[in-house]
Amino acid sequence: MRRRILVGTYVLSAGYYDAYYRRAQQMRALIAQDFRNVFDRGVDSCLRPPSPVRPSRRGRSSPIRSRCTCPNIFTVTANLAGLPAISLPIGRAKGLPLGGQLIGQAFLEDEMIEAAYALERVVPATDEA
């Protein structure tokens, strides 16, 4: 966390605004436009994994997890696009919990929450995937 704050401070310092911040804002606009394009095609919400790696058992570290420096990277896109999102349990694999992230349309949080509730009823968190 400290590293993210220090990098953010460095990027916003004099001389780096155009090189980093402006480029980041352009990428943010592209991400938001991609979601708008998907929703304009009639998609109500997107379901995706909240993390690129599955959980490992307590006390054990998988080689993939140890190389994954940002396990929450998939949750950032909703924030960048300014969209509502909710993470929820969607099952288990090898006895470990799996999650899903539901991303909804802007200003339609109630529909996203209804979809999450429906998904929880259809896919119990205790079922093995």
PDB file of C-alpha atoms in Angstrom, residues 53-115:
ATOM      1  CA  VAL A  53      -5.660 -16.348  -8.873  1.00  0.00           C
ATOM      2  CA  ARG A  54      -7.645 -18.767  -6.733  1.00  0.00           C
ATOM      3  CA  PRO A  55      -7.102 -18.810  -2.979  1.00  0.00           C
ATOM      4  CA  SER A  56      -4.509 -21.126  -1.490  1.00  0.00           C
ATOM      5  CA  ARG A  57      -4.839 -23.063   1.731  1.00  0.00           C
ATOM      6  CA  ARG A  58      -3.782 -21.263   4.884  1.00  0.00           C
ATOM      7  CA  GLY A  59      -0.075 -21.719   5.451  1.00  0.00           C
ATOM      8  CA  ARG A  60       0.564 -22.760   1.840  1.00  0.00           C
ATOM      9  CA  SER A  61       1.582 -20.507  -0.998  1.00  0.00           C
ATOM     10  CA  SER A  62       1.066 -21.406  -4.624  1.00  0.00           C
ATOM     11  CA  PRO A  63       3.759 -20.387  -7.138  1.00  0.00           C
ATOM     12  CA  ILE A  64       1.235 -18.299  -9.079  1.00  0.00           C
ATOM     13  CA  ARG A  65      -0.067 -16.509  -5.982  1.00  0.00           C
ATOM     14  CA  SER A  66       3.458 -15.671  -4.830  1.00  0.00           C
ATOM     15  CA  ARG A  67       4.174 -13.997  -8.195  1.00  0.00           C
ATOM     16  CA  CYS A  68       0.863 -12.129  -8.238  1.00  0.00           C
ATOM     17  CA  THR A  69       1.784  -8.710  -6.847  1.00  0.00           C
ATOM     18  CA  CYS A  70      -1.691  -7.259  -7.211  1.00  0.00           C
ATOM     19  CA  PRO A  71      -4.367  -9.866  -6.392  1.00  0.00           C
ATOM     20  CA  ASN A  72      -7.148  -7.252  -6.453  1.00  0.00           C
ATOM     21  CA  ILE A  73      -6.330  -5.989  -9.953  1.00  0.00           C
ATOM     22  CA  PHE A  74      -9.643  -7.139 -11.478  1.00  0.00           C
ATOM     23  CA  THR A  75     -11.676  -5.041  -9.043  1.00  0.00           C
ATOM     24  CA  VAL A  76     -10.059  -1.809 -10.230  1.00  0.00           C
ATOM     25  CA  THR A  77     -11.765  -1.603 -13.637  1.00  0.00           C
ATOM     26  CA  ALA A  78     -15.202  -0.898 -12.149  1.00  0.00           C
ATOM     27  CA  ASN A  79     -13.730   1.950 -10.117  1.00  0.00           C
ATOM     28  CA  LEU A  80     -11.919   3.380 -13.133  1.00  0.00           C
ATOM     29  CA  ALA A  81     -15.102   3.258 -15.219  1.00  0.00           C
ATOM     30  CA  GLY A  82     -17.205   4.756 -12.411  1.00  0.00           C
ATOM     31  CA  LEU A  83     -19.512   1.743 -12.295  1.00  0.00           C
ATOM     32  CA  PRO A  84     -21.157  -0.019  -9.358  1.00  0.00           C
ATOM     33  CA  ALA A  85     -19.794  -3.464  -8.519  1.00  0.00           C
ATOM     34  CA  ILE A  86     -20.309  -6.110  -5.882  1.00  0.00           C
ATOM     35  CA  SER A  87     -18.249  -9.181  -5.012  1.00  0.00           C
ATOM     36  CA  LEU A  88     -20.050 -12.284  -3.845  1.00  0.00           C
ATOM     37  CA  PRO A  89     -19.329 -15.953  -3.171  1.00  0.00           C
ATOM     38  CA  ILE A  90     -20.169 -18.177  -6.140  1.00  0.00           C
ATOM     39  CA  GLY A  91     -18.999 -21.602  -5.055  1.00  0.00           C
ATOM     40  CA  ARG A  92     -16.032 -23.642  -3.952  1.00  0.00           C
ATOM     41  CA  ALA A  93     -13.146 -25.382  -5.690  1.00  0.00           C
ATOM     42  CA  LYS A  94     -11.145 -28.038  -3.865  1.00  0.00           C
ATOM     43  CA  GLY A  95     -12.854 -26.936  -0.658  1.00  0.00           C
ATOM     44  CA  LEU A  96     -11.798 -23.295  -1.015  1.00  0.00           C
ATOM     45  CA  PRO A  97     -14.207 -20.411  -1.648  1.00  0.00           C
ATOM     46  CA  LEU A  98     -14.510 -18.783  -5.061  1.00  0.00           C
ATOM     47  CA  GLY A  99     -15.816 -15.295  -5.643  1.00  0.00           C
ATOM     48  CA  GLY A 100     -17.342 -13.399  -8.484  1.00  0.00           C
ATOM     49  CA  GLN A 101     -17.651  -9.697  -9.155  1.00  0.00           C
ATOM     50  CA  LEU A 102     -20.823  -8.361 -10.708  1.00  0.00           C
ATOM     51  CA  ILE A 103     -20.440  -5.008 -12.483  1.00  0.00           C
ATOM     52  CA  GLY A 104     -23.595  -3.049 -13.225  1.00  0.00           C
ATOM     53  CA  GLN A 105     -24.518  -0.036 -15.279  1.00  0.00           C
ATOM     54  CA  ALA A 106     -24.007   3.491 -13.983  1.00  0.00           C
ATOM     55  CA  PHE A 107     -26.879   4.720 -11.805  1.00  0.00           C
ATOM     56  CA  LEU A 108     -28.596   1.309 -11.944  1.00  0.00           C
ATOM     57  CA  GLU A 109     -27.243  -0.052  -8.667  1.00  0.00           C
ATOM     58  CA  ASP A 110     -30.628  -1.468  -7.707  1.00  0.00           C
ATOM     59  CA  GLU A 111     -30.656  -3.729 -10.786  1.00  0.00           C
ATOM     60  CA  MET A 112     -27.120  -4.907 -10.037  1.00  0.00           C
ATOM     61  CA  ILE A 113     -28.067  -5.744  -6.440  1.00  0.00           C
ATOM     62  CA  GLU A 114     -31.163  -7.640  -7.621  1.00  0.00           C
ATOM     63  CA  ALA A 115     -28.986  -9.613 -10.064  1.00  0.00           C
TER      64      ALA A 115
END
